[in-house]
PDB file of C-alpha atoms in Angstrom:
ATOM      1  CA  UNK A   1      27.268  74.343  31.179  1.00 54.00           C
ATOM      2  CA  UNK A   2      26.147  72.945  34.553  1.00 88.00           C
ATOM      3  CA  UNK A   3      24.143  69.748  34.915  1.00 92.00           C
ATOM      4  CA  UNK A   4      20.772  71.419  35.548  1.00 92.00           C
ATOM      5  CA  UNK A   5      21.189  73.643  32.505  1.00 92.00           C
ATOM      6  CA  UNK A   6      21.973  70.568  30.400  1.00 90.00           C
ATOM      7  CA  UNK A   7      18.942  68.634  31.666  1.00 92.00           C
ATOM      8  CA  UNK A   8      16.572  71.564  31.258  1.00 91.00           C
ATOM      9  CA  UNK A   9      17.873  72.327  27.760  1.00 90.00           C
ATOM     10  CA  UNK A  10      16.480  69.018  26.483  1.00 89.00           C
ATOM     11  CA  UNK A  11      13.428  68.860  28.731  1.00 89.00           C
ATOM     12  CA  UNK A  12       9.709  68.850  28.076  1.00 82.00           C
ATOM     13  CA  UNK A  13       9.178  72.339  29.447  1.00 79.00           C
ATOM     14  CA  UNK A  14       5.463  73.138  29.647  1.00 86.00           C
ATOM     15  CA  UNK A  15       4.463  76.757  30.210  1.00 90.00           C
ATOM     16  CA  UNK A  16       2.852  77.235  33.614  1.00 93.00           C
ATOM     17  CA  UNK A  17       0.082  79.352  32.089  1.00 93.00           C
ATOM     18  CA  UNK A  18      -1.110  76.203  30.301  1.00 93.00           C
ATOM     19  CA  UNK A  19      -1.674  74.261  33.528  1.00 95.00           C
ATOM     20  CA  UNK A  20      -4.948  73.480  35.278  1.00 95.00           C
ATOM     21  CA  UNK A  21      -3.604  75.260  38.344  1.00 97.00           C
ATOM     22  CA  UNK A  22      -3.108  78.484  36.403  1.00 97.00           C
ATOM     23  CA  UNK A  23      -6.670  78.318  35.080  1.00 96.00           C
ATOM     24  CA  UNK A  24      -7.972  77.658  38.610  1.00 96.00           C
ATOM     25  CA  UNK A  25      -6.212  80.770  39.900  1.00 96.00           C
ATOM     26  CA  UNK A  26      -7.394  82.800  36.925  1.00 96.00           C
ATOM     27  CA  UNK A  27     -11.000  81.805  37.632  1.00 96.00           C
ATOM     28  CA  UNK A  28     -10.626  83.133  41.191  1.00 96.00           C
ATOM     29  CA  UNK A  29      -8.802  86.367  40.406  1.00 94.00           C
ATOM     30  CA  UNK A  30     -11.685  88.404  41.878  1.00 95.00           C
ATOM     31  CA  UNK A  31     -10.737  87.126  45.344  1.00 95.00           C
ATOM     32  CA  UNK A  32      -7.181  88.279  44.694  1.00 94.00           C
ATOM     33  CA  UNK A  33      -8.294  91.691  43.503  1.00 94.00           C
ATOM     34  CA  UNK A  34     -10.310  92.106  46.713  1.00 93.00           C
ATOM     35  CA  UNK A  35      -6.945  91.899  48.503  1.00 94.00           C
ATOM     36  CA  UNK A  36      -5.364  94.365  46.059  1.00 93.00           C
ATOM     37  CA  UNK A  37      -3.359  91.552  44.482  1.00 93.00           C
ATOM     38  CA  UNK A  38      -3.186  91.636  40.700  1.00 90.00           C
ATOM     39  CA  UNK A  39      -3.537  88.381  38.815  1.00 92.00           C
ATOM     40  CA  UNK A  40      -0.151  88.608  37.177  1.00 90.00           C
ATOM     41  CA  UNK A  41       1.932  85.463  37.569  1.00 92.00           C
ATOM     42  CA  UNK A  42       5.646  85.968  36.960  1.00 92.00           C
ATOM     43  CA  UNK A  43       6.937  82.553  38.021  1.00 93.00           C
ATOM     44  CA  UNK A  44       5.881  79.057  38.992  1.00 95.00           C
ATOM     45  CA  UNK A  45       6.629  79.762  42.655  1.00 93.00           C
ATOM     46  CA  UNK A  46       4.220  82.710  42.511  1.00 94.00           C
ATOM     47  CA  UNK A  47       1.599  80.382  41.041  1.00 96.00           C
ATOM     48  CA  UNK A  48       2.085  77.870  43.864  1.00 96.00           C
ATOM     49  CA  UNK A  49       1.854  80.656  46.451  1.00 95.00           C
ATOM     50  CA  UNK A  50      -1.313  81.929  44.761  1.00 96.00           C
ATOM     51  CA  UNK A  51      -2.921  78.504  45.065  1.00 98.00           C
ATOM     52  CA  UNK A  52      -2.193  78.393  48.801  1.00 98.00           C
ATOM     53  CA  UNK A  53      -3.610  81.889  49.255  1.00 98.00           C
ATOM     54  CA  UNK A  54      -6.847  81.043  47.432  1.00 98.00           C
ATOM     55  CA  UNK A  55      -7.352  77.766  49.280  1.00 98.00           C
ATOM     56  CA  UNK A  56      -6.710  79.558  52.579  1.00 98.00           C
ATOM     57  CA  UNK A  57      -9.407  82.087  51.684  1.00 98.00           C
ATOM     58  CA  UNK A  58     -11.796  79.186  51.025  1.00 98.00           C
ATOM     59  CA  UNK A  59     -11.226  77.898  54.559  1.00 98.00           C
ATOM     60  CA  UNK A  60     -11.614  81.375  56.019  1.00 98.00           C
ATOM     61  CA  UNK A  61     -14.945  81.749  54.199  1.00 97.00           C
ATOM     62  CA  UNK A  62     -16.082  78.322  55.426  1.00 98.00           C
ATOM     63  CA  UNK A  63     -15.390  79.166  59.076  1.00 98.00           C
ATOM     64  CA  UNK A  64     -16.968  82.610  58.816  1.00 97.00           C
ATOM     65  CA  UNK A  65     -19.990  81.103  57.079  1.00 97.00           C
ATOM     66  CA  UNK A  66     -20.329  78.528  59.834  1.00 96.00           C
ATOM     67  CA  UNK A  67     -20.372  81.261  62.449  1.00 94.00           C
ATOM     68  CA  UNK A  68     -22.975  83.275  60.544  1.00 94.00           C
ATOM     69  CA  UNK A  69     -25.182  80.186  60.378  1.00 93.00           C
ATOM     70  CA  UNK A  70     -24.643  79.556  64.083  1.00 92.00           C
ATOM     71  CA  UNK A  71     -25.438  83.168  64.977  1.00 88.00           C
ATOM     72  CA  UNK A  72     -28.633  83.254  62.920  1.00 87.00           C
ATOM     73  CA  UNK A  73     -29.836  80.078  64.604  1.00 84.00           C
ATOM     74  CA  UNK A  74     -29.137  81.220  68.159  1.00 82.00           C
ATOM     75  CA  UNK A  75     -29.481  84.991  67.936  1.00 79.00           C
ATOM     76  CA  UNK A  76     -32.543  85.115  70.192  1.00 79.00           C
ATOM     77  CA  UNK A  77     -30.606  83.622  73.105  1.00 83.00           C
ATOM     78  CA  UNK A  78     -27.311  85.513  72.711  1.00 79.00           C
ATOM     79  CA  UNK A  79     -28.212  88.197  75.249  1.00 78.00           C
ATOM     80  CA  UNK A  80     -28.906  85.542  77.880  1.00 86.00           C
ATOM     81  CA  UNK A  81     -25.699  83.515  77.655  1.00 86.00           C
ATOM     82  CA  UNK A  82     -22.120  84.382  78.494  1.00 88.00           C
ATOM     83  CA  UNK A  83     -19.155  84.855  76.162  1.00 87.00           C
ATOM     84  CA  UNK A  84     -17.729  81.518  77.283  1.00 91.00           C
ATOM     85  CA  UNK A  85     -21.013  79.712  76.698  1.00 90.00           C
ATOM     86  CA  UNK A  86     -21.228  81.109  73.162  1.00 90.00           C
ATOM     87  CA  UNK A  87     -17.626  80.104  72.530  1.00 91.00           C
ATOM     88  CA  UNK A  88     -18.236  76.527  73.635  1.00 93.00           C
ATOM     89  CA  UNK A  89     -21.486  76.234  71.680  1.00 92.00           C
ATOM     90  CA  UNK A  90     -19.901  77.430  68.442  1.00 94.00           C
ATOM     91  CA  UNK A  91     -16.780  75.311  68.935  1.00 95.00           C
ATOM     92  CA  UNK A  92     -19.041  72.296  69.235  1.00 94.00           C
ATOM     93  CA  UNK A  93     -20.786  73.190  65.954  1.00 93.00           C
ATOM     94  CA  UNK A  94     -17.495  74.029  64.235  1.00 96.00           C
ATOM     95  CA  UNK A  95     -15.838  70.744  65.180  1.00 96.00           C
ATOM     96  CA  UNK A  96     -17.506  68.752  62.400  1.00 94.00           C
ATOM     97  CA  UNK A  97     -16.782  71.485  59.850  1.00 96.00           C
ATOM     98  CA  UNK A  98     -13.081  71.595  60.736  1.00 97.00           C
ATOM     99  CA  UNK A  99     -12.764  67.871  60.116  1.00 96.00           C
ATOM    100  CA  UNK A 100     -13.604  68.473  56.449  1.00 97.00           C
ATOM    101  CA  UNK A 101     -11.257  71.434  55.913  1.00 98.00           C
ATOM    102  CA  UNK A 102      -7.598  71.330  54.817  1.00 97.00           C
ATOM    103  CA  UNK A 103      -5.108  72.088  57.584  1.00 98.00           C
ATOM    104  CA  UNK A 104      -1.660  71.165  58.876  1.00 97.00           C
ATOM    105  CA  UNK A 105       0.214  71.073  62.170  1.00 96.00           C
ATOM    106  CA  UNK A 106       2.819  73.774  62.777  1.00 96.00           C
ATOM    107  CA  UNK A 107       5.551  72.338  64.985  1.00 93.00           C
ATOM    108  CA  UNK A 108       7.020  75.706  65.954  1.00 94.00           C
ATOM    109  CA  UNK A 109       3.769  77.031  67.449  1.00 95.00           C
ATOM    110  CA  UNK A 110       2.309  73.593  68.313  1.00 96.00           C
ATOM    111  CA  UNK A 111      -0.950  74.610  66.643  1.00 96.00           C
ATOM    112  CA  UNK A 112      -3.177  73.442  63.830  1.00 97.00           C
ATOM    113  CA  UNK A 113      -3.140  75.873  60.921  1.00 98.00           C
ATOM    114  CA  UNK A 114      -6.322  76.229  58.894  1.00 98.00           C
ATOM    115  CA  UNK A 115      -5.680  79.652  57.359  1.00 98.00           C
ATOM    116  CA  UNK A 116      -1.959  79.843  56.503  1.00 98.00           C
ATOM    117  CA  UNK A 117      -2.157  83.462  55.369  1.00 98.00           C
ATOM    118  CA  UNK A 118      -2.524  84.277  59.076  1.00 98.00           C
ATOM    119  CA  UNK A 119      -0.245  83.793  62.062  1.00 97.00           C
ATOM    120  CA  UNK A 120      -0.721  80.849  64.455  1.00 98.00           C
ATOM    121  CA  UNK A 121      -2.375  83.198  66.983  1.00 97.00           C
ATOM    122  CA  UNK A 122      -5.019  84.386  64.527  1.00 98.00           C
ATOM    123  CA  UNK A 123      -5.584  80.799  63.421  1.00 98.00           C
ATOM    124  CA  UNK A 124      -6.230  79.915  67.042  1.00 98.00           C
ATOM    125  CA  UNK A 125      -8.871  82.640  67.278  1.00 98.00           C
ATOM    126  CA  UNK A 126     -10.655  81.341  64.197  1.00 98.00           C
ATOM    127  CA  UNK A 127     -10.855  77.736  65.360  1.00 97.00           C
ATOM    128  CA  UNK A 128     -11.000  78.048  69.163  1.00 96.00           C
ATOM    129  CA  UNK A 129     -12.270  81.513  70.062  1.00 96.00           C
ATOM    130  CA  UNK A 130     -14.190  83.006  67.161  1.00 96.00           C
ATOM    131  CA  UNK A 131     -16.025  85.377  69.526  1.00 93.00           C
ATOM    132  CA  UNK A 132     -12.842  87.376  69.996  1.00 96.00           C
ATOM    133  CA  UNK A 133     -12.849  88.231  66.285  1.00 96.00           C
ATOM    134  CA  UNK A 134     -16.102  90.116  66.815  1.00 93.00           C
ATOM    135  CA  UNK A 135     -14.477  92.537  69.255  1.00 94.00           C
ATOM    136  CA  UNK A 136     -13.593  95.802  67.517  1.00 95.00           C
ATOM    137  CA  UNK A 137      -9.920  95.826  68.443  1.00 96.00           C
ATOM    138  CA  UNK A 138      -9.330  92.256  67.282  1.00 96.00           C
ATOM    139  CA  UNK A 139     -11.472  92.644  64.162  1.00 96.00           C
ATOM    140  CA  UNK A 140      -9.422  95.683  63.117  1.00 96.00           C
ATOM    141  CA  UNK A 141      -6.189  93.852  63.883  1.00 97.00           C
ATOM    142  CA  UNK A 142      -7.104  90.962  61.581  1.00 97.00           C
ATOM    143  CA  UNK A 143      -8.475  93.272  58.897  1.00 94.00           C
ATOM    144  CA  UNK A 144      -5.213  95.233  58.812  1.00 95.00           C
ATOM    145  CA  UNK A 145      -2.980  92.187  58.402  1.00 95.00           C
ATOM    146  CA  UNK A 146      -0.945  92.612  55.196  1.00 94.00           C
ATOM    147  CA  UNK A 147      -1.593  89.741  52.799  1.00 96.00           C
ATOM    148  CA  UNK A 148       0.592  89.130  49.763  1.00 95.00           C
ATOM    149  CA  UNK A 149       1.209  86.125  47.538  1.00 93.00           C
ATOM    150  CA  UNK A 150       4.034  84.858  49.734  1.00 92.00           C
ATOM    151  CA  UNK A 151       2.482  85.550  53.154  1.00 96.00           C
ATOM    152  CA  UNK A 152       1.911  81.850  53.930  1.00 96.00           C
ATOM    153  CA  UNK A 153       5.431  81.013  52.746  1.00 91.00           C
ATOM    154  CA  UNK A 154       6.912  83.709  55.006  1.00 92.00           C
ATOM    155  CA  UNK A 155       4.945  82.470  58.020  1.00 94.00           C
ATOM    156  CA  UNK A 156       5.576  78.755  57.633  1.00 93.00           C
ATOM    157  CA  UNK A 157       8.369  78.288  55.088  1.00 88.00           C
ATOM    158  CA  UNK A 158       8.447  75.715  52.268  1.00 85.00           C
ATOM    159  CA  UNK A 159       6.686  73.190  54.523  1.00 87.00           C
ATOM    160  CA  UNK A 160       3.455  74.924  53.479  1.00 94.00           C
ATOM    161  CA  UNK A 161       3.956  73.290  50.071  1.00 93.00           C
ATOM    162  CA  UNK A 162       3.696  69.903  51.786  1.00 92.00           C
ATOM    163  CA  UNK A 163       0.113  70.486  52.917  1.00 96.00           C
ATOM    164  CA  UNK A 164      -3.421  70.041  51.508  1.00 97.00           C
ATOM    165  CA  UNK A 165      -3.281  73.702  50.447  1.00 98.00           C
ATOM    166  CA  UNK A 166      -0.768  72.915  47.706  1.00 97.00           C
ATOM    167  CA  UNK A 167      -0.658  70.740  44.593  1.00 96.00           C
ATOM    168  CA  UNK A 168       3.051  70.144  45.163  1.00 96.00           C
ATOM    169  CA  UNK A 169       4.332  66.853  46.580  1.00 96.00           C
ATOM    170  CA  UNK A 170       7.369  66.589  48.838  1.00 96.00           C
ATOM    171  CA  UNK A 171       9.866  64.201  47.256  1.00 97.00           C
ATOM    172  CA  UNK A 172      13.045  64.775  49.260  1.00 97.00           C
ATOM    173  CA  UNK A 173      14.334  66.184  52.528  1.00 96.00           C
ATOM    174  CA  UNK A 174      17.603  66.135  54.430  1.00 95.00           C
ATOM    175  CA  UNK A 175      19.117  68.404  57.076  1.00 94.00           C
ATOM    176  CA  UNK A 176      19.745  71.274  54.672  1.00 94.00           C
ATOM    177  CA  UNK A 177      17.514  70.802  51.619  1.00 95.00           C
ATOM    178  CA  UNK A 178      13.877  70.080  50.817  1.00 95.00           C
ATOM    179  CA  UNK A 179      12.382  69.323  47.395  1.00 96.00           C
ATOM    180  CA  UNK A 180       8.872  69.351  45.925  1.00 97.00           C
ATOM    181  CA  UNK A 181       7.482  68.009  42.675  1.00 97.00           C
ATOM    182  CA  UNK A 182       4.665  69.338  40.498  1.00 96.00           C
ATOM    183  CA  UNK A 183       3.512  66.522  38.250  1.00 92.00           C
ATOM    184  CA  UNK A 184       1.641  68.619  35.692  1.00 92.00           C
ATOM    185  CA  UNK A 185       4.866  70.446  34.797  1.00 93.00           C
ATOM    186  CA  UNK A 186       7.159  67.498  35.502  1.00 93.00           C
ATOM    187  CA  UNK A 187       9.382  69.783  37.570  1.00 95.00           C
ATOM    188  CA  UNK A 188      11.292  69.407  40.838  1.00 97.00           C
ATOM    189  CA  UNK A 189      11.933  72.481  43.020  1.00 96.00           C
ATOM    190  CA  UNK A 190      14.844  72.197  45.444  1.00 96.00           C
ATOM    191  CA  UNK A 191      15.029  74.655  48.366  1.00 94.00           C
ATOM    192  CA  UNK A 192      17.513  75.537  51.100  1.00 93.00           C
ATOM    193  CA  UNK A 193      15.718  74.869  54.387  1.00 89.00           C
ATOM    194  CA  UNK A 194      17.543  77.556  56.353  1.00 86.00           C
ATOM    195  CA  UNK A 195      16.471  80.578  54.316  1.00 86.00           C
ATOM    196  CA  UNK A 196      13.874  79.017  51.963  1.00 85.00           C
ATOM    197  CA  UNK A 197      15.845  80.083  48.883  1.00 90.00           C
ATOM    198  CA  UNK A 198      15.292  78.139  45.665  1.00 93.00           C
ATOM    199  CA  UNK A 199      18.418  76.227  44.656  1.00 94.00           C
ATOM    200  CA  UNK A 200      17.210  74.957  41.325  1.00 94.00           C
ATOM    201  CA  UNK A 201      14.320  73.806  39.171  1.00 95.00           C
ATOM    202  CA  UNK A 202      14.756  70.474  37.397  1.00 95.00           C
ATOM    203  CA  UNK A 203      12.417  69.505  34.561  1.00 94.00           C
ATOM    204  CA  UNK A 204      12.142  65.742  34.020  1.00 93.00           C
ATOM    205  CA  UNK A 205      11.662  64.206  30.583  1.00 90.00           C
ATOM    206  CA  UNK A 206      11.984  65.436  27.019  1.00 88.00           C
ATOM    207  CA  UNK A 207       9.692  66.561  24.213  1.00 80.00           C
ATOM    208  CA  UNK A 208       9.486  63.158  22.553  1.00 76.00           C
ATOM    209  CA  UNK A 209       5.781  62.326  22.365  1.00 62.00           C
ATOM    210  CA  UNK A 210       6.512  58.649  23.088  1.00 65.00           C
ATOM    211  CA  UNK A 211       8.259  59.456  26.369  1.00 72.00           C
ATOM    212  CA  UNK A 212       6.456  58.773  29.634  1.00 80.00           C
ATOM    213  CA  UNK A 213       5.445  61.442  32.113  1.00 85.00           C
ATOM    214  CA  UNK A 214       7.507  61.328  35.298  1.00 91.00           C
ATOM    215  CA  UNK A 215       5.683  60.086  38.391  1.00 94.00           C
ATOM    216  CA  UNK A 216       6.198  61.170  41.985  1.00 96.00           C
ATOM    217  CA  UNK A 217       8.248  58.007  42.551  1.00 97.00           C
ATOM    218  CA  UNK A 218      10.447  58.928  39.591  1.00 97.00           C
ATOM    219  CA  UNK A 219      10.990  62.392  41.064  1.00 97.00           C
ATOM    220  CA  UNK A 220      11.969  60.891  44.436  1.00 98.00           C
ATOM    221  CA  UNK A 221      14.612  58.705  42.804  1.00 98.00           C
ATOM    222  CA  UNK A 222      15.989  61.430  40.563  1.00 98.00           C
ATOM    223  CA  UNK A 223      16.393  64.098  43.218  1.00 98.00           C
ATOM    224  CA  UNK A 224      18.489  61.673  45.294  1.00 98.00           C
ATOM    225  CA  UNK A 225      20.786  61.090  42.318  1.00 97.00           C
ATOM    226  CA  UNK A 226      21.090  64.845  41.851  1.00 96.00           C
ATOM    227  CA  UNK A 227      21.826  65.551  45.516  1.00 96.00           C
ATOM    228  CA  UNK A 228      24.549  62.881  45.520  1.00 96.00           C
ATOM    229  CA  UNK A 229      26.088  64.220  42.324  1.00 94.00           C
ATOM    230  CA  UNK A 230      25.331  60.965  40.491  1.00 96.00           C
ATOM    231  CA  UNK A 231      24.567  62.623  37.167  1.00 95.00           C
ATOM    232  CA  UNK A 232      25.172  59.605  34.946  1.00 96.00           C
ATOM    233  CA  UNK A 233      22.770  57.555  37.080  1.00 97.00           C
ATOM    234  CA  UNK A 234      20.255  60.408  36.857  1.00 97.00           C
ATOM    235  CA  UNK A 235      20.303  60.260  33.052  1.00 96.00           C
ATOM    236  CA  UNK A 236      20.326  56.463  32.993  1.00 96.00           C
ATOM    237  CA  UNK A 237      17.264  56.336  35.232  1.00 96.00           C
ATOM    238  CA  UNK A 238      15.341  58.663  32.915  1.00 95.00           C
ATOM    239  CA  UNK A 239      16.281  56.524  29.930  1.00 94.00           C
ATOM    240  CA  UNK A 240      15.492  53.191  31.622  1.00 95.00           C
ATOM    241  CA  UNK A 241      12.049  54.483  32.645  1.00 94.00           C
ATOM    242  CA  UNK A 242      11.310  55.867  29.173  1.00 93.00           C
ATOM    243  CA  UNK A 243      11.295  59.477  30.340  1.00 93.00           C
ATOM    244  CA  UNK A 244      13.652  60.463  27.530  1.00 93.00           C
ATOM    245  CA  UNK A 245      14.214  59.230  23.979  1.00 92.00           C
ATOM    246  CA  UNK A 246      17.301  57.457  22.620  1.00 92.00           C
ATOM    247  CA  UNK A 247      18.359  60.671  20.915  1.00 92.00           C
ATOM    248  CA  UNK A 248      18.111  62.768  24.088  1.00 92.00           C
ATOM    249  CA  UNK A 249      19.858  60.070  26.125  1.00 93.00           C
ATOM    250  CA  UNK A 250      22.873  60.044  23.800  1.00 93.00           C
ATOM    251  CA  UNK A 251      23.154  63.832  23.882  1.00 92.00           C
ATOM    252  CA  UNK A 252      22.941  63.989  27.676  1.00 93.00           C
ATOM    253  CA  UNK A 253      25.434  61.193  28.280  1.00 92.00           C
ATOM    254  CA  UNK A 254      27.995  62.964  26.084  1.00 90.00           C
ATOM    255  CA  UNK A 255      27.546  66.152  28.111  1.00 86.00           C
ATOM    256  CA  UNK A 256      28.300  64.564  31.498  1.00 83.00           C
ATOM    257  CA  UNK A 257      31.213  62.338  30.461  1.00 75.00           C
TER     258      UNK A 257
END
């Protein structure tokens, strides 16, 4: 039995459908259905992708709502001003709204991303040139963009988990791997950076009701021990920080020696 299997065998493994995040997504399943996406979560990664999708839709709605408000307030003068003048006027109004919305910087495109279910180019239209989205050709182009649960992940990779769109927290990164932690489940998710494949899921802590819940700092320490193959230190850290009981500690130590 490998180390991860041993750790997870004795872990406090909470079902993801019992989490606050699951209930949040369930409450917003109508938005998913509007995109022909069924609310049927098969894994934790799907749940995390669903959260990003829903929060991206919130930003999209906020920007579109801002434009509708702008248009209703200036409609009587639209026929007298140029495209560029309208663009500048709305950008000025939108500036304060954007400051309140979640976003992140995409190094590959050198652009701010506010709606990660869209490409960097479409994001640029939304935040810098909304007028272009009103043109038939561009409106149809955006409307026909395929959106699935993992669209944001496919565009931007696991880095999208390290943004305000996600409840995950980055706890480790080196040249080849990147890891995130979800505190409500007490689980670490380790990915290969090159192809975004999931290496493993590590659940911290056991079912003993007196055991502590692992913090983000705990996760940061533990994933380093795992990456360095320091399995005894991994177990010792959990025990020293009261993440596992005496009974679990003794069982785990026997397994790795």
